[in-house]
Coordinates of C-alpha atoms in Angstrom, one line a residue:
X123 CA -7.6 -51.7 3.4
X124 CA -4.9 -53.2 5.4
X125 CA -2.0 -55.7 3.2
X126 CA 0.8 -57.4 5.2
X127 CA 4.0 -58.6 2.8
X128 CA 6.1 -60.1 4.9
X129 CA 9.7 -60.9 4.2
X130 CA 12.7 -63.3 6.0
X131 CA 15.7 -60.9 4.5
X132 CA 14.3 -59.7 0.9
X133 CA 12.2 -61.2 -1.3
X134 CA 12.0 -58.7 -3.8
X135 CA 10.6 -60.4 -7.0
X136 CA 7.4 -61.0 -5.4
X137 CA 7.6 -57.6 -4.0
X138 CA 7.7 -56.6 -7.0
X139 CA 4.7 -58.6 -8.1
X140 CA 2.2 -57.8 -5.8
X141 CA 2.5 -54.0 -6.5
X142 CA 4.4 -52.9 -3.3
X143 CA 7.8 -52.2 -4.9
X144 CA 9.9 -52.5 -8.1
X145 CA 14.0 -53.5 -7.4
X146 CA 16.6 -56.0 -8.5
X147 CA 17.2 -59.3 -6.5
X148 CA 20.9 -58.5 -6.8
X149 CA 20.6 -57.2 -2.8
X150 CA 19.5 -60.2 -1.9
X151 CA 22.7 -62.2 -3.5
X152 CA 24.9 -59.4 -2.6
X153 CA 24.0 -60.2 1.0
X154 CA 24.2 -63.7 0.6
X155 CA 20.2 -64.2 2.1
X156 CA 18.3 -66.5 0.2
X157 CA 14.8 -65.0 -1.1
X158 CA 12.5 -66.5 1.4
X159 CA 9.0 -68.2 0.7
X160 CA 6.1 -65.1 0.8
X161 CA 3.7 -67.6 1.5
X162 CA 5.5 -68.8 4.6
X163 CA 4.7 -66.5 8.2
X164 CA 7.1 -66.0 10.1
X165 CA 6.7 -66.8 13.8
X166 CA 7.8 -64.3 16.0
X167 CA 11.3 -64.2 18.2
X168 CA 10.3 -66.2 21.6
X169 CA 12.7 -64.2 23.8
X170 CA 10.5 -60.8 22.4
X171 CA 7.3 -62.4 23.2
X172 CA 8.6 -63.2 27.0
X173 CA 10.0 -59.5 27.3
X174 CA 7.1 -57.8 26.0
X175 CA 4.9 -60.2 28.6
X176 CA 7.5 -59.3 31.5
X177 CA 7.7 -55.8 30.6
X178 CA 4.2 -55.2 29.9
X179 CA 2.2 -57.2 32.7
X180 CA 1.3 -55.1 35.1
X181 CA 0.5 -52.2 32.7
X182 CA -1.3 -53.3 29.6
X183 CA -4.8 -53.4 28.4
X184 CA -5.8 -56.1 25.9
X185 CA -7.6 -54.3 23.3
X186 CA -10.3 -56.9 22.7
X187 CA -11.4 -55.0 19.4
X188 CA -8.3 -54.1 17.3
X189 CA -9.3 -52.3 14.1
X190 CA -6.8 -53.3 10.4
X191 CA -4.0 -51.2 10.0
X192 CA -4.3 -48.8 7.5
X193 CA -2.7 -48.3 4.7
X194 CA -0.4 -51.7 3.9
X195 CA 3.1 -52.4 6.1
X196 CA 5.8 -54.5 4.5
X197 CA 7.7 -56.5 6.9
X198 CA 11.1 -57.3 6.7
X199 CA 12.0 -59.8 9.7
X200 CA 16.0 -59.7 9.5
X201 CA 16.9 -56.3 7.9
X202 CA 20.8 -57.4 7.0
X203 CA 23.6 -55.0 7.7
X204 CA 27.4 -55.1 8.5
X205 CA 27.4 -52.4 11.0
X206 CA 24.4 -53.2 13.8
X207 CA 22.9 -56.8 14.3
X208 CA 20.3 -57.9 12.1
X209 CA 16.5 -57.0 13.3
X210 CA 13.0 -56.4 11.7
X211 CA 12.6 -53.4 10.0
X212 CA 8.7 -52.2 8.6
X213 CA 7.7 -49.9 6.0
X214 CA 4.3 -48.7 5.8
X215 CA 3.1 -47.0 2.8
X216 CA 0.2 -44.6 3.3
X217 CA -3.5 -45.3 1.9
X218 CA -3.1 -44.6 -2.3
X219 CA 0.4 -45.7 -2.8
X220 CA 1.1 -46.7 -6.3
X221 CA 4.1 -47.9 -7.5
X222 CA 3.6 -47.1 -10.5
X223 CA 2.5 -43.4 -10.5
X224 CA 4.5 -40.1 -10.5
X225 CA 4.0 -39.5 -7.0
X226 CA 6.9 -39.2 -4.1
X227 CA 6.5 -38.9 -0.8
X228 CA 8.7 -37.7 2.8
X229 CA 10.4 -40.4 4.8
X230 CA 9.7 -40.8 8.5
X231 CA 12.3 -43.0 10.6
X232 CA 11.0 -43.9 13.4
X233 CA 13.3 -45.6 16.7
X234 CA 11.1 -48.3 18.7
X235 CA 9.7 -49.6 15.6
X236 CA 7.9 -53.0 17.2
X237 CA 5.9 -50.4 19.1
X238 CA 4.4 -48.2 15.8
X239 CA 1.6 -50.5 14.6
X240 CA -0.6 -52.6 16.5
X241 CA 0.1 -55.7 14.1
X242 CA 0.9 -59.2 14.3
X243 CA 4.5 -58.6 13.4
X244 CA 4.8 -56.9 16.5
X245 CA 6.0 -59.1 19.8
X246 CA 3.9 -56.6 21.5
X247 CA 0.5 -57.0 19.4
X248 CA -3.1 -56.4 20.7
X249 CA -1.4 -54.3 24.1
X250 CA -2.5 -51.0 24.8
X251 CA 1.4 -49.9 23.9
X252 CA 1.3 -48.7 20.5
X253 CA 1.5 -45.6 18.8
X254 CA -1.1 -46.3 16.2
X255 CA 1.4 -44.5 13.5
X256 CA -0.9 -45.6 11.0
X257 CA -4.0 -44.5 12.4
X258 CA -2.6 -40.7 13.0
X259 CA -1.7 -40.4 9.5
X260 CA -4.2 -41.8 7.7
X261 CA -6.3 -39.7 9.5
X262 CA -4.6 -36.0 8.8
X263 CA -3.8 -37.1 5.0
X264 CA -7.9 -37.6 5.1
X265 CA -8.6 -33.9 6.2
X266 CA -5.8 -32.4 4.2
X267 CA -3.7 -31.1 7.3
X268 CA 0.0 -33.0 6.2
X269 CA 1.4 -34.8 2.7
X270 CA 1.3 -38.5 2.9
X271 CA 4.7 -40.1 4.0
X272 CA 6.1 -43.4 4.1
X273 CA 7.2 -44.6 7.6
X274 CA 9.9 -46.3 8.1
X275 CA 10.2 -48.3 11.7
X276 CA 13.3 -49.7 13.1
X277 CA 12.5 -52.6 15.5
X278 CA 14.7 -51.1 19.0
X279 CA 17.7 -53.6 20.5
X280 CA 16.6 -56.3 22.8
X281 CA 19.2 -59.2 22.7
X282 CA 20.5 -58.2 26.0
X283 CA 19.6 -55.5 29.2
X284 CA 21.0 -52.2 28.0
X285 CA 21.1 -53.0 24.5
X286 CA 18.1 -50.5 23.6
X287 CA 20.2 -47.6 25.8
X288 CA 23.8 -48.4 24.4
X289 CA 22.5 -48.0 20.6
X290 CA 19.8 -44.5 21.3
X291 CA 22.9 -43.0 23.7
X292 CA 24.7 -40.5 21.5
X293 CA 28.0 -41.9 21.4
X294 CA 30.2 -38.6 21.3
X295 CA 28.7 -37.1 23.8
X296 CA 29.9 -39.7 26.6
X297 CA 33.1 -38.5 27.7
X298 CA 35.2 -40.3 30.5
X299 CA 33.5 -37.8 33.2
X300 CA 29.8 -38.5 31.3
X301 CA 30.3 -42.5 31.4
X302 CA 31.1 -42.2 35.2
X303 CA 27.9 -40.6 35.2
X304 CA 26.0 -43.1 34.1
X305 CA 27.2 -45.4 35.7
X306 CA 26.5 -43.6 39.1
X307 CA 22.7 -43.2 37.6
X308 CA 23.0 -47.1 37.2
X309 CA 21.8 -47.5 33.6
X310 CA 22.1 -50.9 32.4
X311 CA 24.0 -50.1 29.0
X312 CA 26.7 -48.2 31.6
X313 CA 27.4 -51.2 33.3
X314 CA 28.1 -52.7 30.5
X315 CA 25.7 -55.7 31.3
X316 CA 25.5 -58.5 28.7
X317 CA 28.9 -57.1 27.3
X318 CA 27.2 -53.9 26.0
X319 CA 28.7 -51.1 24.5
X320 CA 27.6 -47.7 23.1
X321 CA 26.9 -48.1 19.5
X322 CA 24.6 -45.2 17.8
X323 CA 27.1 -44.1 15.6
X324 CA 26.9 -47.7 13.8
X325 CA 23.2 -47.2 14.8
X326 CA 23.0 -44.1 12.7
X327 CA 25.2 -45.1 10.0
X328 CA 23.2 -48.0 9.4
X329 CA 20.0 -45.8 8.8
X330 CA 22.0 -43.5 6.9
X331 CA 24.0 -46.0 4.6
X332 CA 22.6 -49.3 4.4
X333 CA 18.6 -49.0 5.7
X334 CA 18.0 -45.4 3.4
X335 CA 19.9 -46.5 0.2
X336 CA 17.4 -49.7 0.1
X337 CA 14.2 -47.5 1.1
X338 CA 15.0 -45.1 -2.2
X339 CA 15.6 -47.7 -4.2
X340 CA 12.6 -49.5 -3.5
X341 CA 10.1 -46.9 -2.5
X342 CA 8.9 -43.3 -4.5
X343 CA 10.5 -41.0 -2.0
X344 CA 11.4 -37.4 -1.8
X345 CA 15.0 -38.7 -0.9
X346 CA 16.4 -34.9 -0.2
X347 CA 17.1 -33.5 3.1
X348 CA 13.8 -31.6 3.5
X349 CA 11.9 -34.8 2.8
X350 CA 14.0 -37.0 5.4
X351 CA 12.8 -36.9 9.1
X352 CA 13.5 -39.0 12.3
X353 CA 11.1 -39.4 15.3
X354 CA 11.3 -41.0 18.3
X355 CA 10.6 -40.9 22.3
X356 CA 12.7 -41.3 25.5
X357 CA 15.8 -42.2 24.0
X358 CA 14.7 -42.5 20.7
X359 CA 14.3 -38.7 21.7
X360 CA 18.0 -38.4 22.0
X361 CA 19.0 -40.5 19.2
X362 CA 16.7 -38.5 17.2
X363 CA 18.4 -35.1 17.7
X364 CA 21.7 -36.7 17.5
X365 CA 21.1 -37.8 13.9
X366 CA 19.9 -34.3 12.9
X367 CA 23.6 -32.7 14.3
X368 CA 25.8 -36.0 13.1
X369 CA 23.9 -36.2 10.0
X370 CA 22.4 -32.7 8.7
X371 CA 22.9 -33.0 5.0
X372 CA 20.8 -36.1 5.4
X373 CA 17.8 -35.4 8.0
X374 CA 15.8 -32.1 7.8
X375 CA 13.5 -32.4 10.6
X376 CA 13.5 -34.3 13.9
X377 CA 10.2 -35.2 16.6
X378 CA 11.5 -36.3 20.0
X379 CA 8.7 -36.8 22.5
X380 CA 9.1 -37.0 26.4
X381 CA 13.4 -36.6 25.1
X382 CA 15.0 -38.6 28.2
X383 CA 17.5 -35.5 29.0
X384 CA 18.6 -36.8 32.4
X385 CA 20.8 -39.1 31.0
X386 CA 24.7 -38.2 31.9
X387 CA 22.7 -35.3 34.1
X388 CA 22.0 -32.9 30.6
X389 CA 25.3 -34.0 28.8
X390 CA 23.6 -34.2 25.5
X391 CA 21.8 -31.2 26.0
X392 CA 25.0 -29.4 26.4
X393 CA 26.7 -31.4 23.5
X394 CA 23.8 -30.2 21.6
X395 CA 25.0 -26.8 22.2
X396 CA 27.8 -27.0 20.7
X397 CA 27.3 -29.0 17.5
X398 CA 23.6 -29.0 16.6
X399 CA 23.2 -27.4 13.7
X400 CA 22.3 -23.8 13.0
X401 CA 18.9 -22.5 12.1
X402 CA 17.9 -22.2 8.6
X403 CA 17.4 -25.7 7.1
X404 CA 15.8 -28.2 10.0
X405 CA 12.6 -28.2 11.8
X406 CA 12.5 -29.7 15.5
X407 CA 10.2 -30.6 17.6
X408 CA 10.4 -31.3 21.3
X409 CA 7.6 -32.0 24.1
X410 CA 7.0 -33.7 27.2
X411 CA 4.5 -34.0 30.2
X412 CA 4.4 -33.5 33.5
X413 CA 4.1 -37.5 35.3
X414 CA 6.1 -39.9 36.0
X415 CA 9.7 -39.9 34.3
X416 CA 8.4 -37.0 32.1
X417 CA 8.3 -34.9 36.1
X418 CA 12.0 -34.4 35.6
X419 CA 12.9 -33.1 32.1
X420 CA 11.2 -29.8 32.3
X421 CA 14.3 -28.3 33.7
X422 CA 16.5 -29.9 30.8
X423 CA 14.0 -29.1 28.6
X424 CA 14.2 -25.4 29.1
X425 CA 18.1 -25.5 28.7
X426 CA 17.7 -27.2 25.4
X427 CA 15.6 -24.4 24.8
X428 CA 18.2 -22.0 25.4
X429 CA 20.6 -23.9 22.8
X430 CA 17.7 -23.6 20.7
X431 CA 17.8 -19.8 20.6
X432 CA 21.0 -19.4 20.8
X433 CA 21.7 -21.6 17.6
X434 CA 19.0 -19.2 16.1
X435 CA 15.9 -21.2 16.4
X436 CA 12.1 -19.1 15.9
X437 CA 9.6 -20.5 18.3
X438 CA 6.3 -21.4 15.9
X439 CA 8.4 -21.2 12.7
X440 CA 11.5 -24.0 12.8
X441 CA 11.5 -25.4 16.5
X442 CA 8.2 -26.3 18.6
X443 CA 8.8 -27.6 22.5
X444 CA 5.3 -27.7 24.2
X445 CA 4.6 -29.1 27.2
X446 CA 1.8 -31.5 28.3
X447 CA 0.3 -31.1 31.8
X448 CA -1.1 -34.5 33.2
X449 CA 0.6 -36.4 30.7
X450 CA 2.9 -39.5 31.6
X451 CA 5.4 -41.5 29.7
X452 CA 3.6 -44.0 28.0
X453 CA 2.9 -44.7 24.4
X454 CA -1.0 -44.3 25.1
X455 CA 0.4 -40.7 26.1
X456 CA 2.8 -40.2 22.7
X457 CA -0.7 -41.8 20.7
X458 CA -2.9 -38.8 21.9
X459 CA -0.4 -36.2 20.8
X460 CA 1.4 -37.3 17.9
X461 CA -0.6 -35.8 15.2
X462 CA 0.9 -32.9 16.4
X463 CA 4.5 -33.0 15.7
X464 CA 2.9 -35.0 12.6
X465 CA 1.6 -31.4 11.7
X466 CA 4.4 -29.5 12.4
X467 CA 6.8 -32.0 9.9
X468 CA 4.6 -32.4 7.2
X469 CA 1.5 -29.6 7.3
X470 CA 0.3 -28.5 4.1
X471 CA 0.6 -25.0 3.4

């Protein structure tokens, strides 16, 4: 049965009271956010309702029949920090949660977050976009196949052109010679367009020290690195590997579908190289198809590859890359596979 708590900053007392968490308002002060009225909706940003129409228009299908969410999302509409601007952040906690039992459960972070559940909250909602996060889950927890987690979805940049691109970009890898690079490949975050520059290192160390410290806190998680994973697609591919090599103490496994390699012509993949993380403690998972943008990262793809071996990664066992013949790079497309790097994170033995 689906349950919507929405919040304007943190309203953590009523949180508390409908069941969903269990914290002290002393965040809330500490931030200097007034707890906001739970009874009050909030309406959502008009500049993401006209980009998701101008974005979307030529592509989308109305779903005339949307079926509830599953499981119950808690919607935080300004997420504070001191280190990225403030954005919506949602937490869905699987079918069963109970904040009051012994049970913990794995951590998903997931990039693109307006895009993971077809909900109201969403700028996007009722377009064929989604990923239906919810949906997969629920669905594989039903039959057994992977442990229930609790997802964590971080709405994407979108104040400005490039702003999505200058926080997924891994910072370190963009040398003088790479930023020339992307600037020949014309990439809006390169050009610095609307003042943009790179920031996924603030990006990161937001998830790591502001947005996880308040999601153990407030949720029964398995807050160890085996139990923390990070998931996105197209950049949020990127951004998703990055974390795992700037933060491996912290993330155990990564998912990055359709992974947007061409970017600086491979120079993450070769950053990669040198400072991912040797096998033994992570599990990642990589994949894309063969249409549209996916067309060109299959030769990136296989050079990743490489770096996986070489850094003493076991095909099947601790690093999956599959490849998707027909498939484009869509979300529809990401939908109909992502039960499978689903099972590969959290499979039951």
């Amino acid at each position: 049965m689906e349950r919507l708590v929405r919040f304007r900053g943190f309203c953590l007392g009523f949180a508390l009271s409908v069941g969903v968490v269990g914290c002290s308002s002393q965040y809330d002060t500490r931030q200097g956010i007034p707890p906001a009225d739970p009874q009050v909706s909030q309406t959502l940003p008009k500049k993401e309702k006209e980009m998701a129409k101008k974005e979307y228009e030529k592509v989308v299908v109305r779903r005339a029949n949307r079926s509830p969410i599953e499981g119950t999302i808690v919607h935080y509409e300004e997420f504070p920090s001191e280190l990225i601007r403030v954005r919506p952040v949602n937490v869905w906690l699987p079918e069963g949660y109970d904040p009051a039992s012994s049970d913990r459960y794995p951590v998903i972070y997931m990039h693109d977050g307006q895009m993971m559940f077809d909900h109201d909250t969403s700028p996007y909602a009722g377009m064929d976009v989604f990923w239906d996060v919810d949906k997969a889950i629920t669905k594989l927890v039903r039959n057994g196949e992977i442990r229930p987690p609790i997802v964590v979805a971080v709405w994407m940049a979108s104040w400005a052109k490039g702003a999505r691109g200058a926080e997924y970009m891994p910072q370190k890898v963009v040398t003088d010679e790479v930023w020339q690079l992307l600037r020949e490949q014309e990439l809006g975050f390169a050009v610095e367009e609307g003042g943009q520059k790179l920031s996924a290192d603030n990006y990161l160390k937001f998830i790591v020290h502001e947005l996880k410290p308040f999601i153990d806190a407030t949720y029964r998680t398995e807050s160890d690195r085996g139990n923390t994973l990070v998931m996105g697609s197209s950049m949020g591919g990127l951004i998703s590997a990055y974390a795992v090599a700037e933060y491996p103490g912290v993330f155990g496994g990564a998912a990055c579908l359709s992974t947007d390699w061409r970017h600086g012509d491979g120079a993450v993949v070769r950053w990669l190289g040198r400072n991912l993380p040797s096998a033994g403690t992570h599990r990642i998972y990589f994949d894309h198809g063969t249409e549209t943008y996916d067309a060109h990262y299959g030769p990136f793809q296989q050079q990743m590859d490489e770096v996986m071996r070489r850094r003493g990664y076991t095909p099947g066992e601790d690093w999956i890359t599959l490849r998707f013949e027909g498939a484009d790079h869509s979300p529809r497309a990401w939908r109909e596979r992502l039960h499978i790097p689903l099972k590969f994170l959290l499979g039951t033995p």
